[in-house]
Short mmCIF file of C-alpha atoms and ligand atoms in Angstrom, two decimals:
data_model
loop_
_atom_site.label_atom_id
_atom_site.label_comp_id
_atom_site.label_asym_id
_atom_site.label_seq_id
_atom_site.Cartn_x
_atom_site.Cartn_y
_atom_site.Cartn_z
CA MET P 3 -20.79 -23.64 20.79
CA SER P 4 -23.27 -20.95 19.89
CA THR P 5 -21.55 -18.04 21.59
CA ASP P 6 -21.36 -16.22 18.28
CA ALA P 7 -23.60 -16.01 15.21
CA LYS P 8 -20.66 -15.33 12.88
CA PRO P 9 -19.25 -18.16 10.74
CA PRO P 10 -16.32 -19.71 12.61
CA ILE P 11 -12.88 -18.30 11.95
CA ILE P 12 -10.47 -21.18 11.37
CA PRO P 13 -6.85 -20.06 11.32
CA PRO P 14 -4.15 -22.28 9.77
CA LYS P 15 -3.27 -25.66 11.23
CA PRO P 16 -0.48 -27.96 10.04
CA VAL P 17 -1.55 -30.95 7.95
CA SER P 18 -0.91 -34.11 9.96
CA ARG P 19 0.94 -37.02 8.35
CA ALA P 20 -1.26 -39.66 6.77
CA ALA P 21 0.70 -42.89 7.12
CA GLY P 22 3.22 -44.51 9.46
CA PHE P 23 6.87 -43.44 9.13
CA GLY P 24 10.11 -45.34 9.54
CA PHE P 25 12.86 -44.01 11.83
CA PHE P 26 14.80 -41.93 9.28
CA ARG P 27 11.69 -40.60 7.59
CA TYR P 28 10.37 -39.56 10.99
CA ILE P 29 13.62 -37.73 11.81
CA ARG P 30 13.48 -35.92 8.45
CA ALA P 31 9.83 -34.94 8.99
CA PHE P 32 10.55 -33.95 12.61
CA ARG P 33 13.36 -31.66 11.44
CA ARG P 34 10.95 -29.88 9.11
CA ASP P 35 8.20 -29.53 11.73
CA ILE P 36 7.36 -31.49 14.88
CA LEU P 37 3.59 -31.11 14.35
CA SER P 38 3.14 -32.28 10.77
CA ALA P 39 5.39 -35.27 11.56
CA ASN P 40 2.60 -36.62 13.80
CA PRO P 41 -0.75 -38.28 12.96
CA ALA P 42 -4.15 -36.53 13.30
CA LYS P 43 -5.35 -39.09 15.84
CA LEU P 44 -3.43 -37.15 18.51
CA TYR P 45 -6.23 -34.57 18.45
CA ARG P 46 -8.65 -37.30 19.60
CA ALA P 47 -6.56 -39.79 21.58
CA LYS P 48 -6.37 -40.07 25.35
CA MET P 49 -2.88 -41.43 24.91
CA ALA P 50 -0.62 -42.51 22.07
CA GLU P 51 2.41 -44.78 22.17
CA PHE P 52 5.24 -44.45 19.64
CA ARG P 53 8.07 -46.91 19.26
CA LEU P 54 11.11 -45.97 17.24
CA PRO P 55 14.38 -47.92 17.41
CA PHE P 56 15.84 -45.73 20.17
CA LEU P 57 12.83 -43.83 21.28
CA HIS P 58 9.83 -45.14 23.20
CA THR P 59 7.38 -42.32 23.75
CA PHE P 60 3.97 -41.91 25.38
CA LEU P 61 2.02 -38.80 24.53
CA VAL P 62 -0.53 -38.27 27.28
CA ASN P 63 -3.67 -36.20 26.68
CA GLN P 64 -5.84 -37.71 29.40
CA PRO P 65 -6.04 -35.14 32.22
CA SER P 66 -5.36 -37.69 34.99
CA LEU P 67 -2.21 -38.78 33.10
CA TRP P 68 -0.75 -35.35 32.41
CA ARG P 69 -1.51 -34.40 36.01
CA HIS P 70 0.33 -37.54 37.12
CA VAL P 71 3.39 -36.55 35.07
CA LEU P 72 3.44 -32.81 35.81
CA THR P 73 1.79 -32.24 39.14
CA ARG P 74 1.37 -35.44 41.19
CA SER P 75 4.62 -37.31 40.60
CA PRO P 76 6.94 -34.84 38.90
CA GLN P 77 9.89 -36.35 40.76
CA ASP P 78 9.36 -39.55 38.71
CA PHE P 79 9.30 -37.59 35.45
CA PRO P 80 12.21 -35.14 35.35
CA LYS P 81 13.00 -33.13 32.24
CA SER P 82 14.24 -35.45 29.56
CA PRO P 83 17.99 -35.02 29.11
CA ARG P 84 17.56 -36.12 25.51
CA PHE P 85 15.56 -33.10 24.49
CA ALA P 86 17.58 -30.78 26.70
CA ALA P 87 20.81 -31.74 24.93
CA GLY P 88 20.37 -29.29 22.08
CA LEU P 89 20.05 -26.30 24.40
CA GLU P 90 22.98 -27.08 26.67
CA PRO P 91 25.58 -24.98 24.79
CA LEU P 92 23.46 -21.90 25.48
CA LEU P 93 21.70 -22.62 28.75
CA GLY P 94 24.41 -24.61 30.55
CA GLN P 95 23.01 -25.50 33.97
CA GLY P 96 20.16 -23.01 33.66
CA VAL P 97 16.85 -23.66 35.44
CA PHE P 98 15.17 -24.69 32.19
CA LEU P 99 17.35 -27.80 31.93
CA THR P 100 18.26 -28.88 35.45
CA ASN P 101 16.52 -31.42 37.66
CA GLY P 102 16.40 -32.55 41.30
CA ALA P 103 18.01 -30.61 44.13
CA GLN P 104 19.90 -28.28 41.78
CA TRP P 105 16.67 -27.23 40.06
CA GLU P 106 14.80 -26.83 43.40
CA ARG P 107 17.49 -24.49 44.68
CA GLN P 108 17.41 -22.43 41.47
CA ARG P 109 13.64 -22.00 41.68
CA ARG P 110 13.86 -20.92 45.34
CA ILE P 111 16.12 -18.06 44.23
CA ILE P 112 14.29 -17.15 41.01
CA ASP P 113 10.63 -17.36 42.01
CA PRO P 114 10.56 -14.36 44.39
CA ALA P 115 11.55 -12.09 41.48
CA PHE P 116 8.26 -12.93 39.73
CA GLU P 117 5.89 -12.57 42.67
CA GLY P 118 2.77 -10.41 42.20
CA GLY P 119 4.11 -7.26 43.83
CA ARG P 120 7.27 -7.33 41.71
CA LEU P 121 5.23 -7.63 38.53
CA ARG P 122 3.81 -4.18 39.16
CA ASP P 123 7.40 -2.87 39.02
CA THR P 124 7.88 -4.31 35.53
CA PHE P 125 4.83 -2.46 34.16
CA PRO P 126 6.57 0.84 33.22
CA ALA P 127 9.07 -1.09 31.08
CA MET P 128 6.28 -3.02 29.36
CA LEU P 129 4.37 0.18 28.71
CA ALA P 130 7.46 1.92 27.31
CA VAL P 131 8.04 -1.03 24.95
CA SER P 132 4.39 -1.00 23.83
CA GLN P 133 4.64 2.72 23.04
CA ALA P 134 7.97 2.21 21.23
CA SER P 135 6.44 -0.66 19.29
CA VAL P 136 3.55 1.50 18.10
CA GLU P 137 6.02 4.18 17.02
CA ARG P 138 8.19 1.63 15.16
CA LEU P 139 5.19 0.36 13.21
CA ARG P 140 3.71 3.79 12.48
CA PRO P 141 5.95 4.64 9.50
CA LEU P 142 5.27 1.17 8.06
CA ALA P 143 1.49 1.57 8.05
CA GLN P 144 0.03 1.56 4.53
CA THR P 145 3.38 0.82 2.92
CA GLY P 146 2.45 -2.79 2.03
CA PRO P 147 2.34 -5.97 4.14
CA VAL P 148 4.56 -6.01 7.24
CA GLU P 149 6.14 -9.11 8.79
CA VAL P 150 4.93 -8.72 12.38
CA GLU P 151 6.65 -11.73 13.96
CA ALA P 152 10.02 -10.02 13.71
CA HIS P 153 8.50 -6.89 15.25
CA MET P 154 7.11 -8.88 18.14
CA SER P 155 10.50 -10.57 18.69
CA HIS P 156 12.07 -7.15 18.84
CA ALA P 157 9.42 -5.90 21.28
CA THR P 158 9.58 -8.86 23.65
CA ALA P 159 13.39 -8.88 23.65
CA ASP P 160 13.16 -5.19 24.52
CA VAL P 161 10.84 -6.06 27.46
CA ILE P 162 13.32 -8.65 28.73
CA PHE P 163 16.33 -6.30 28.52
CA ARG P 164 14.46 -3.47 30.21
CA THR P 165 13.00 -5.59 33.02
CA LEU P 166 16.08 -7.71 33.62
CA PHE P 167 18.93 -5.23 33.12
CA SER P 168 17.15 -1.86 32.89
CA MET P 169 18.48 -1.34 29.37
CA PRO P 170 16.47 -0.80 26.17
CA ILE P 171 17.22 -2.87 23.12
CA GLU P 172 18.81 0.20 21.51
CA ASP P 173 21.70 -0.38 23.89
CA GLN P 174 24.68 -1.78 21.95
CA ILE P 175 25.08 -4.93 24.06
CA ALA P 176 21.35 -5.64 24.19
CA GLY P 177 21.15 -5.31 20.40
CA ALA P 178 24.12 -7.64 19.95
CA VAL P 179 22.60 -10.30 22.28
CA PHE P 180 19.31 -10.07 20.37
CA ARG P 181 21.04 -10.59 17.01
CA GLU P 182 23.03 -13.55 18.35
CA PHE P 183 19.85 -15.15 19.67
CA ARG P 184 18.35 -15.04 16.22
CA ALA P 185 21.49 -16.70 14.88
CA PHE P 186 21.31 -19.36 17.61
CA GLN P 187 17.66 -20.17 16.84
CA GLY P 188 18.45 -20.32 13.14
CA THR P 189 20.78 -23.28 13.81
CA GLN P 190 17.80 -25.40 15.01
CA PRO P 191 19.56 -26.46 18.23
CA LEU P 192 16.78 -28.82 19.40
CA LEU P 193 17.26 -31.08 16.42
CA ASN P 194 20.29 -32.68 17.93
CA LEU P 195 21.13 -36.34 17.38
CA ALA P 196 21.02 -36.88 21.14
CA ALA P 197 17.27 -36.24 21.01
CA PHE P 198 16.77 -39.42 19.04
CA VAL P 199 19.61 -41.74 20.02
CA PRO P 200 20.38 -42.46 23.68
CA LEU P 201 23.99 -41.52 24.40
CA PRO P 202 25.74 -42.44 27.65
CA ARG P 203 26.13 -39.47 30.00
CA TRP P 204 29.94 -39.46 29.66
CA MET P 205 29.84 -39.14 25.91
CA PRO P 206 30.30 -35.58 24.65
CA ARG P 207 27.30 -34.15 22.81
CA PHE P 208 27.94 -32.96 19.30
CA HIS P 209 26.46 -29.68 18.32
CA ARG P 210 26.57 -27.86 15.04
CA ARG P 211 29.53 -25.52 14.91
CA GLU P 212 27.23 -22.55 14.33
CA THR P 213 25.14 -23.52 17.39
CA ARG P 214 28.23 -23.62 19.62
CA ARG P 215 29.61 -20.38 18.20
CA ALA P 216 26.36 -18.42 18.56
CA ALA P 217 25.89 -19.76 22.11
CA GLY P 218 29.50 -18.80 22.98
CA ARG P 219 29.03 -15.25 21.73
CA ILE P 220 25.76 -14.81 23.67
CA ARG P 221 27.36 -16.15 26.85
CA ALA P 222 30.38 -13.85 26.47
CA LEU P 223 28.11 -10.81 26.13
CA THR P 224 26.00 -11.96 29.09
CA ALA P 225 29.08 -12.50 31.22
CA GLY P 226 29.94 -8.81 30.73
CA LEU P 227 26.44 -7.76 31.84
CA VAL P 228 26.56 -9.99 34.93
CA ALA P 229 30.04 -8.79 35.95
CA ALA P 230 29.02 -5.15 35.56
CA ARG P 231 25.89 -5.73 37.62
CA ARG P 232 27.85 -7.53 40.35
CA GLN P 233 30.08 -4.49 40.65
CA ALA P 234 27.12 -2.09 40.66
CA ILE P 235 25.50 -4.10 43.46
CA ALA P 236 28.74 -4.01 45.47
CA GLU P 237 28.93 -0.25 45.02
CA GLY P 238 25.27 0.24 45.97
CA ARG P 239 24.28 1.79 42.64
CA ALA P 240 22.40 -1.12 41.04
CA PRO P 241 18.92 -0.47 39.66
CA ASP P 242 16.05 -2.33 41.33
CA ASP P 243 15.30 -4.68 38.44
CA LEU P 244 14.98 -8.44 37.99
CA ALA P 245 18.74 -9.04 37.67
CA THR P 246 19.48 -7.22 40.94
CA LYS P 247 16.62 -9.01 42.66
CA ILE P 248 17.81 -12.44 41.52
CA MET P 249 21.50 -11.77 42.19
CA THR P 250 20.81 -10.54 45.71
CA THR P 251 18.29 -13.22 46.72
CA ALA P 252 19.81 -15.86 48.95
CA ASP P 253 18.47 -19.40 48.90
CA PRO P 254 16.45 -19.58 52.15
CA GLN P 255 17.77 -23.11 52.78
CA THR P 256 21.50 -22.63 52.21
CA GLY P 257 21.82 -18.86 52.51
CA GLN P 258 23.80 -18.79 49.25
CA CYS P 259 23.21 -16.59 46.20
CA PHE P 260 23.94 -17.46 42.57
CA ASP P 261 27.59 -16.98 41.66
CA ASP P 262 28.39 -15.29 38.34
CA ALA P 263 28.63 -18.54 36.36
CA GLU P 264 25.19 -19.65 37.58
CA MET P 265 23.71 -16.24 36.87
CA ILE P 266 25.03 -16.31 33.28
CA ASP P 267 23.13 -19.59 32.76
CA GLN P 268 19.94 -18.11 34.21
CA VAL P 269 20.19 -14.94 32.11
CA ALA P 270 20.42 -17.10 28.99
CA VAL P 271 17.26 -18.93 30.15
CA PHE P 272 15.38 -15.68 30.68
CA PHE P 273 16.30 -14.37 27.25
CA LEU P 274 15.34 -17.61 25.56
CA ALA P 275 12.29 -18.65 27.61
CA GLY P 276 11.07 -15.11 28.14
CA HIS P 277 11.28 -13.45 24.75
CA GLU P 278 10.89 -16.16 22.14
CA THR P 279 7.70 -17.54 23.71
CA SER P 280 5.99 -14.18 24.18
CA ALA P 281 6.96 -13.13 20.65
CA SER P 282 5.43 -16.27 19.20
CA ALA P 283 2.20 -15.80 21.17
CA LEU P 284 1.91 -12.13 20.20
CA GLY P 285 2.59 -12.80 16.52
CA TRP P 286 -0.23 -15.37 16.39
CA ALA P 287 -2.52 -13.21 18.52
CA LEU P 288 -2.14 -10.37 16.02
CA TYR P 289 -2.83 -12.78 13.18
CA VAL P 290 -6.05 -14.22 14.62
CA LEU P 291 -7.17 -10.73 15.48
CA ALA P 292 -6.47 -9.64 11.89
CA LEU P 293 -8.85 -12.39 10.72
CA ASP P 294 -11.65 -11.04 12.90
CA ALA P 295 -12.22 -7.33 12.24
CA GLU P 296 -15.19 -7.16 14.62
CA THR P 297 -13.32 -8.54 17.65
CA GLN P 298 -10.35 -6.38 16.71
CA ALA P 299 -12.50 -3.23 16.82
CA GLN P 300 -13.82 -4.32 20.23
CA VAL P 301 -10.28 -4.85 21.54
CA ALA P 302 -9.38 -1.37 20.27
CA ALA P 303 -12.47 0.16 21.93
CA GLU P 304 -11.66 -1.61 25.19
CA ALA P 305 -8.10 -0.26 25.02
CA VAL P 306 -9.34 3.31 24.44
CA ARG P 307 -11.75 2.99 27.35
CA GLU P 308 -9.48 1.32 29.87
CA LEU P 309 -5.98 2.55 29.11
CA GLY P 310 -6.60 6.26 28.54
CA GLU P 311 -3.76 8.65 27.81
CA SER P 312 -1.40 7.49 30.55
CA PRO P 313 -2.10 3.82 31.24
CA GLU P 314 -1.64 2.52 34.76
CA PHE P 315 -0.86 -0.97 35.98
CA SER P 316 -4.36 -1.49 37.38
CA ALA P 317 -5.88 -0.95 33.90
CA VAL P 318 -4.33 -4.18 32.61
CA SER P 319 -6.69 -6.28 34.70
CA ARG P 320 -9.61 -4.54 32.92
CA LEU P 321 -8.38 -5.53 29.43
CA LYS P 322 -10.68 -8.51 29.52
CA LEU P 323 -11.19 -9.02 25.81
CA ALA P 324 -7.51 -8.49 24.99
CA ARG P 325 -6.72 -11.13 27.61
CA ASP P 326 -9.27 -13.57 26.16
CA VAL P 327 -7.85 -13.04 22.66
CA PHE P 328 -4.34 -13.63 23.98
CA ARG P 329 -5.50 -16.81 25.79
CA GLU P 330 -7.22 -18.02 22.66
CA ALA P 331 -4.00 -17.47 20.70
CA LEU P 332 -2.11 -19.43 23.39
CA ARG P 333 -4.66 -22.26 23.06
CA LEU P 334 -4.45 -22.42 19.26
CA TYR P 335 -0.71 -21.72 18.97
CA PRO P 336 0.95 -22.57 22.30
CA PRO P 337 4.54 -21.35 21.94
CA VAL P 338 5.90 -24.47 23.68
CA PRO P 339 4.09 -27.25 21.79
CA MET P 340 5.48 -30.23 23.71
CA MET P 341 6.96 -30.81 27.17
CA VAL P 342 9.16 -33.88 27.29
CA ARG P 343 9.86 -35.82 30.46
CA GLU P 344 11.66 -39.09 31.09
CA ALA P 345 10.24 -41.89 33.29
CA THR P 346 12.81 -42.70 35.98
CA ARG P 347 10.90 -45.81 37.04
CA ALA P 348 8.67 -48.28 35.27
CA THR P 349 4.96 -47.56 35.49
CA VAL P 350 1.68 -48.26 33.72
CA PHE P 351 -0.41 -45.80 31.68
CA ARG P 352 -3.86 -46.95 30.58
CA GLY P 353 -2.88 -50.60 30.89
CA ARG P 354 0.35 -50.18 28.89
CA ASN P 355 3.74 -50.77 30.44
CA VAL P 356 5.87 -47.64 30.50
CA PRO P 357 9.48 -48.79 30.91
CA LYS P 358 12.10 -46.81 32.78
CA GLY P 359 13.73 -44.41 30.34
CA ALA P 360 10.59 -43.96 28.19
CA GLN P 361 9.67 -40.42 27.21
CA ALA P 362 6.40 -38.95 28.52
CA VAL P 363 5.18 -36.06 26.38
CA VAL P 364 2.54 -33.58 27.52
CA SER P 365 1.49 -31.43 24.61
CA PRO P 366 -0.13 -28.01 25.02
CA TRP P 367 -0.64 -28.14 21.23
CA TYR P 368 -2.72 -31.33 21.10
CA LEU P 369 -4.51 -30.53 24.36
CA GLY P 370 -5.40 -27.05 23.18
CA ARG P 371 -7.14 -28.41 20.08
CA HIS P 372 -8.37 -31.68 21.57
CA GLU P 373 -11.75 -32.75 20.21
CA ALA P 374 -12.97 -34.23 23.50
CA HIS P 375 -12.42 -31.00 25.40
CA TRP P 376 -13.13 -28.07 23.11
CA ASP P 377 -16.16 -27.20 21.05
CA GLN P 378 -14.95 -26.29 17.53
CA PRO P 379 -11.38 -26.81 18.67
CA ASP P 380 -9.76 -25.22 15.60
CA ALA P 381 -11.93 -22.09 15.62
CA PHE P 382 -10.75 -18.74 16.96
CA CYS P 383 -13.43 -17.89 19.49
CA PRO P 384 -12.37 -15.62 22.36
CA ALA P 385 -15.98 -15.68 23.63
CA ARG P 386 -15.46 -19.27 24.81
CA TRP P 387 -13.40 -17.91 27.72
CA SER P 388 -16.55 -16.36 29.23
CA THR P 389 -18.57 -19.59 29.14
CA PRO P 390 -18.66 -22.26 31.88
CA GLU P 391 -17.83 -24.90 29.19
CA GLY P 392 -14.80 -22.96 28.04
CA ARG P 393 -13.53 -22.53 31.58
CA ALA P 394 -14.08 -26.24 32.32
CA ALA P 395 -12.17 -27.22 29.17
CA ALA P 396 -9.36 -24.90 30.20
CA ARG P 397 -8.92 -26.70 33.53
CA ASP P 398 -8.25 -29.98 31.73
CA ALA P 399 -6.77 -28.96 28.42
CA PHE P 400 -5.12 -25.51 28.55
CA LEU P 401 -1.47 -25.79 29.48
CA PRO P 402 0.50 -23.12 27.61
CA PHE P 403 2.56 -22.40 30.73
CA SER P 404 2.76 -26.04 31.88
CA ALA P 405 1.60 -27.00 35.39
CA GLY P 406 2.93 -28.31 38.67
CA PRO P 407 6.21 -27.30 40.29
CA ARG P 408 7.87 -26.67 36.90
CA VAL P 409 5.15 -24.26 35.80
CA CYS P 410 6.52 -21.26 33.93
CA PRO P 411 7.61 -18.66 36.51
CA GLY P 412 7.05 -15.97 33.87
CA ALA P 413 3.34 -16.79 33.31
CA GLY P 414 2.08 -13.78 35.28
CA PHE P 415 4.63 -11.56 33.54
CA ALA P 416 3.54 -12.83 30.10
CA MET P 417 -0.15 -12.34 30.91
CA ILE P 418 0.52 -8.65 31.54
CA GLU P 419 2.91 -8.12 28.65
CA GLY P 420 0.77 -9.93 26.01
CA PRO P 421 -2.64 -8.28 26.55
CA LEU P 422 -1.03 -4.85 27.08
CA LEU P 423 0.94 -4.97 23.81
CA LEU P 424 -2.05 -6.35 21.96
CA ALA P 425 -4.35 -3.63 23.28
CA MET P 426 -1.87 -0.83 22.54
CA LEU P 427 -1.32 -2.09 18.98
CA ALA P 428 -5.04 -2.63 18.27
CA ARG P 429 -5.78 0.86 19.57
CA ALA P 430 -3.27 2.40 17.17
CA PHE P 431 -3.77 0.28 14.04
CA GLU P 432 -6.15 -1.85 12.04
CA PHE P 433 -4.59 -5.14 11.03
CA SER P 434 -5.75 -7.31 8.14
CA PRO P 435 -4.18 -10.48 6.76
CA ASP P 436 -2.09 -10.47 3.59
CA ALA P 437 -4.23 -12.87 1.54
CA ALA P 438 -1.25 -13.80 -0.63
CA ARG P 439 0.82 -15.04 2.33
CA PRO P 440 -1.18 -16.95 4.94
CA PRO P 441 1.18 -18.08 7.71
CA GLU P 442 2.13 -21.74 7.93
CA PRO P 443 2.65 -22.88 11.54
CA VAL P 444 5.76 -24.96 12.17
CA ALA P 445 7.16 -26.07 15.50
CA HIS P 446 10.88 -26.01 16.15
CA LEU P 447 12.00 -24.34 19.36
CA THR P 448 8.60 -22.63 19.53
CA VAL P 449 5.56 -22.57 17.25
CA ARG P 450 6.39 -20.07 14.54
CA ALA P 451 5.15 -19.18 11.06
CA LYS P 452 7.37 -20.78 8.43
CA SER P 453 7.72 -17.60 6.36
CA GLY P 454 6.62 -15.10 8.96
CA ILE P 455 3.26 -13.45 9.69
CA TRP P 456 2.42 -10.81 7.10
CA LEU P 457 -0.25 -8.25 7.87
CA ASN P 458 -1.54 -5.08 6.29
CA ILE P 459 -1.49 -2.23 8.75
CA LYS P 460 -3.31 1.08 8.66
CA PRO P 461 -3.80 3.71 11.33
CA ARG P 462 -7.03 3.14 13.26
CA THR P 463 -9.51 5.97 13.15
CA GLY P 464 -12.73 6.72 14.99
CA CYS P 465 -12.81 4.58 18.08
C1 HEM D 513 3.64 -16.42 26.40
C2 HEM D 513 4.77 -16.51 27.04
C3 HEM D 513 5.32 -17.76 27.67
C4 HEM D 513 4.97 -19.06 27.51
C5 HEM D 513 3.87 -19.63 26.64
C6 HEM D 513 5.84 -19.86 28.36
C7 HEM D 513 5.76 -21.23 28.49
C8 HEM D 513 6.58 -21.98 29.29
C9 HEM D 513 6.49 -23.41 29.46
C10 HEM D 513 5.46 -24.30 28.78
C11 HEM D 513 7.46 -23.79 30.31
C12 HEM D 513 7.73 -25.20 30.80
C13 HEM D 513 8.57 -25.96 29.82
C14 HEM D 513 8.79 -27.38 30.28
O1 HEM D 513 8.53 -27.68 31.43
O2 HEM D 513 9.25 -28.17 29.47
C15 HEM D 513 8.19 -22.60 30.69
C16 HEM D 513 9.27 -22.58 31.54
C17 HEM D 513 9.95 -21.45 31.87
N1 HEM D 513 9.63 -20.16 31.53
FE1 HEM D 513 8.09 -19.58 30.40
N2 HEM D 513 6.70 -19.01 29.01
C18 HEM D 513 6.42 -17.73 28.63
C19 HEM D 513 7.03 -16.58 29.08
C20 HEM D 513 8.05 -16.55 29.99
C21 HEM D 513 8.66 -15.34 30.50
C22 HEM D 513 8.22 -13.93 30.11
C23 HEM D 513 9.67 -15.73 31.34
C24 HEM D 513 10.63 -14.90 32.14
C25 HEM D 513 10.74 -13.61 32.08
C26 HEM D 513 9.69 -17.18 31.36
C27 HEM D 513 10.58 -17.95 32.06
C28 HEM D 513 10.55 -19.33 32.12
C29 HEM D 513 11.52 -20.12 32.88
C30 HEM D 513 12.68 -19.58 33.70
C31 HEM D 513 11.14 -21.46 32.71
C32 HEM D 513 11.81 -22.69 33.30
C33 HEM D 513 11.09 -23.14 34.56
C34 HEM D 513 11.55 -24.48 35.10
O3 HEM D 513 11.94 -25.34 34.34
O4 HEM D 513 11.47 -24.64 36.32
N3 HEM D 513 8.69 -17.64 30.53
N4 HEM D 513 7.62 -21.51 30.07
#
C-alpha cells in the first residue's frame, strides 16, 4: 500500500503462542490474555478448529462463513451461554445475553432510542463531556506522562450517564456506579469455569464472591435510578433522554414496555457495553495518534477548521480524518475481540463437521489484522480508509460492531462520540508516547493495555 511515503507505524501487537497447549495450560494462558493464548496462524487462516476436552471451537475468518454465522443464519448460532455465564450476575436478562423471542422483543424496544434523529439529541452531552475532558487534562499537561485509558473511561462513562439519565459523572450515584464497574471488571468475570466446562442448565453458576458483590452493588444503585425515573415519568417531569425513551417505548408487537426489573438489566448492559468499549477504542486511538505526529497535527487542524468555537452536530460528519483514525484504531484494537456463538444444529464448515453445541467464534481482532484482506495489516494507516482497496477490505474484514441482527445498536452513537472526543483532544493538546512504557495489549472483557496507556501531553500551539 503506497498511500504514504513515511515508514510504516507499527503499534504493539501481542506475541502469539508458539506451540500447542494442553487444556490447563490453555486456561492459564487464556486467563492472562485471550490473544497471546492463540497461535499466529489465525492471522492467515480462513478457519481454525480447536479441540479441548470440553470445548470444540471453530474460529471463522472466511467472509462467507462469518456472514453465515452472523447475518444469514443467526438463528442457528445464538449467543453462547458458556461465555455469557460470567456476565450474568451483572447483566441478568439484559439484551447482551438473551436469545430468541426474548432478545427480539428487547431489541424492538431498545433500537428506536438509537435511531439517527435521536443521535442528534445526544450531541450536546457528548460535546459537554469532550469539553470537560479537555479541562480535566489541562492541569496535567507537562507534568509527566499521563495514563489516558483511565481518563477515557471516565469520559465515556460520563457520556453514558448524561445521555441515559441526564446526569454528569460528578453526580454522587453516577460516580458510585462508575467506581463499582471498575471493581466488577477487576474481578475478570468472563473467566468463569462455565466458559470452559459445559454445565447443565439447572446447575448454579459459581462466580467469584467479589464479582457477585460488585454486580449486586451496581444493580442496587441502578434500581434506585430506574425507580426515580419511573416516578418522574408518571409525574410528567422526566427529561427527554435515552432512559425515558426506552422506558416509554412499547413493544409494537405486544404493546408492553419494560418493567423495572427488565430496565435494570438493560441499564447494566448500556453501562458495560457502552462505556467500556468506547473507552478502549479512544485510549488506543490516542495512542496510535501519539505515534504519528504528522497525522495528529492534521487531525488538530481539521478540528480547528470544522468545529470552530461552538461546535454543532453537523460538524461531526466533516471530521473525516478523525473518523478514519478512529476506524483504524477500531481495526487494530477492536474493543470486542471475539464474538462467541453456539451451533444449535450440526453443520459443515469448509468440509469439517461442526457438531451441535460447538462454539463458532467470529473475531474482529483476527479479521482486522488478517493478511489476506489488509495491506500491511499491523500498520497504523488511516489513509487506507480513502482507498478502494481499504474500503473493499473493510466490507469483508472490519467488524468492530459485529454484523447482522445482533449488530451493536450503539455503533452510530460511538461513531459520533469517538471522532468528536478525539478531535477535541487533538485540538487542545499534543500527545507523544512515553517511550519507557509502551502499552501491552491484552484482551479480557475488552482489549486493554496491561499497564495502561501512558502519554506525554502538552498544550497545542499554532494550528
Ligand atoms: C467503540 C464502541 C463500541 C464497540 C466497538 C461496540 C461493539 C459491540 C459489539 C461487537 C457487539 C456485539 C457483541 C456480540 O454480539 O457478541 C455490541 C453489542 C452491543 N452494544 Fe456495542 N459497541 C460500542 C459502543 C456501544 C455503545 C455506545 C452502546 C450504547 C450506548 C452499545 C450498546 C450495545 C448493546 C446494547 C449491545 C448488545 C446488542 C445485542 O446483543 O443485541 N455499544 N457492541
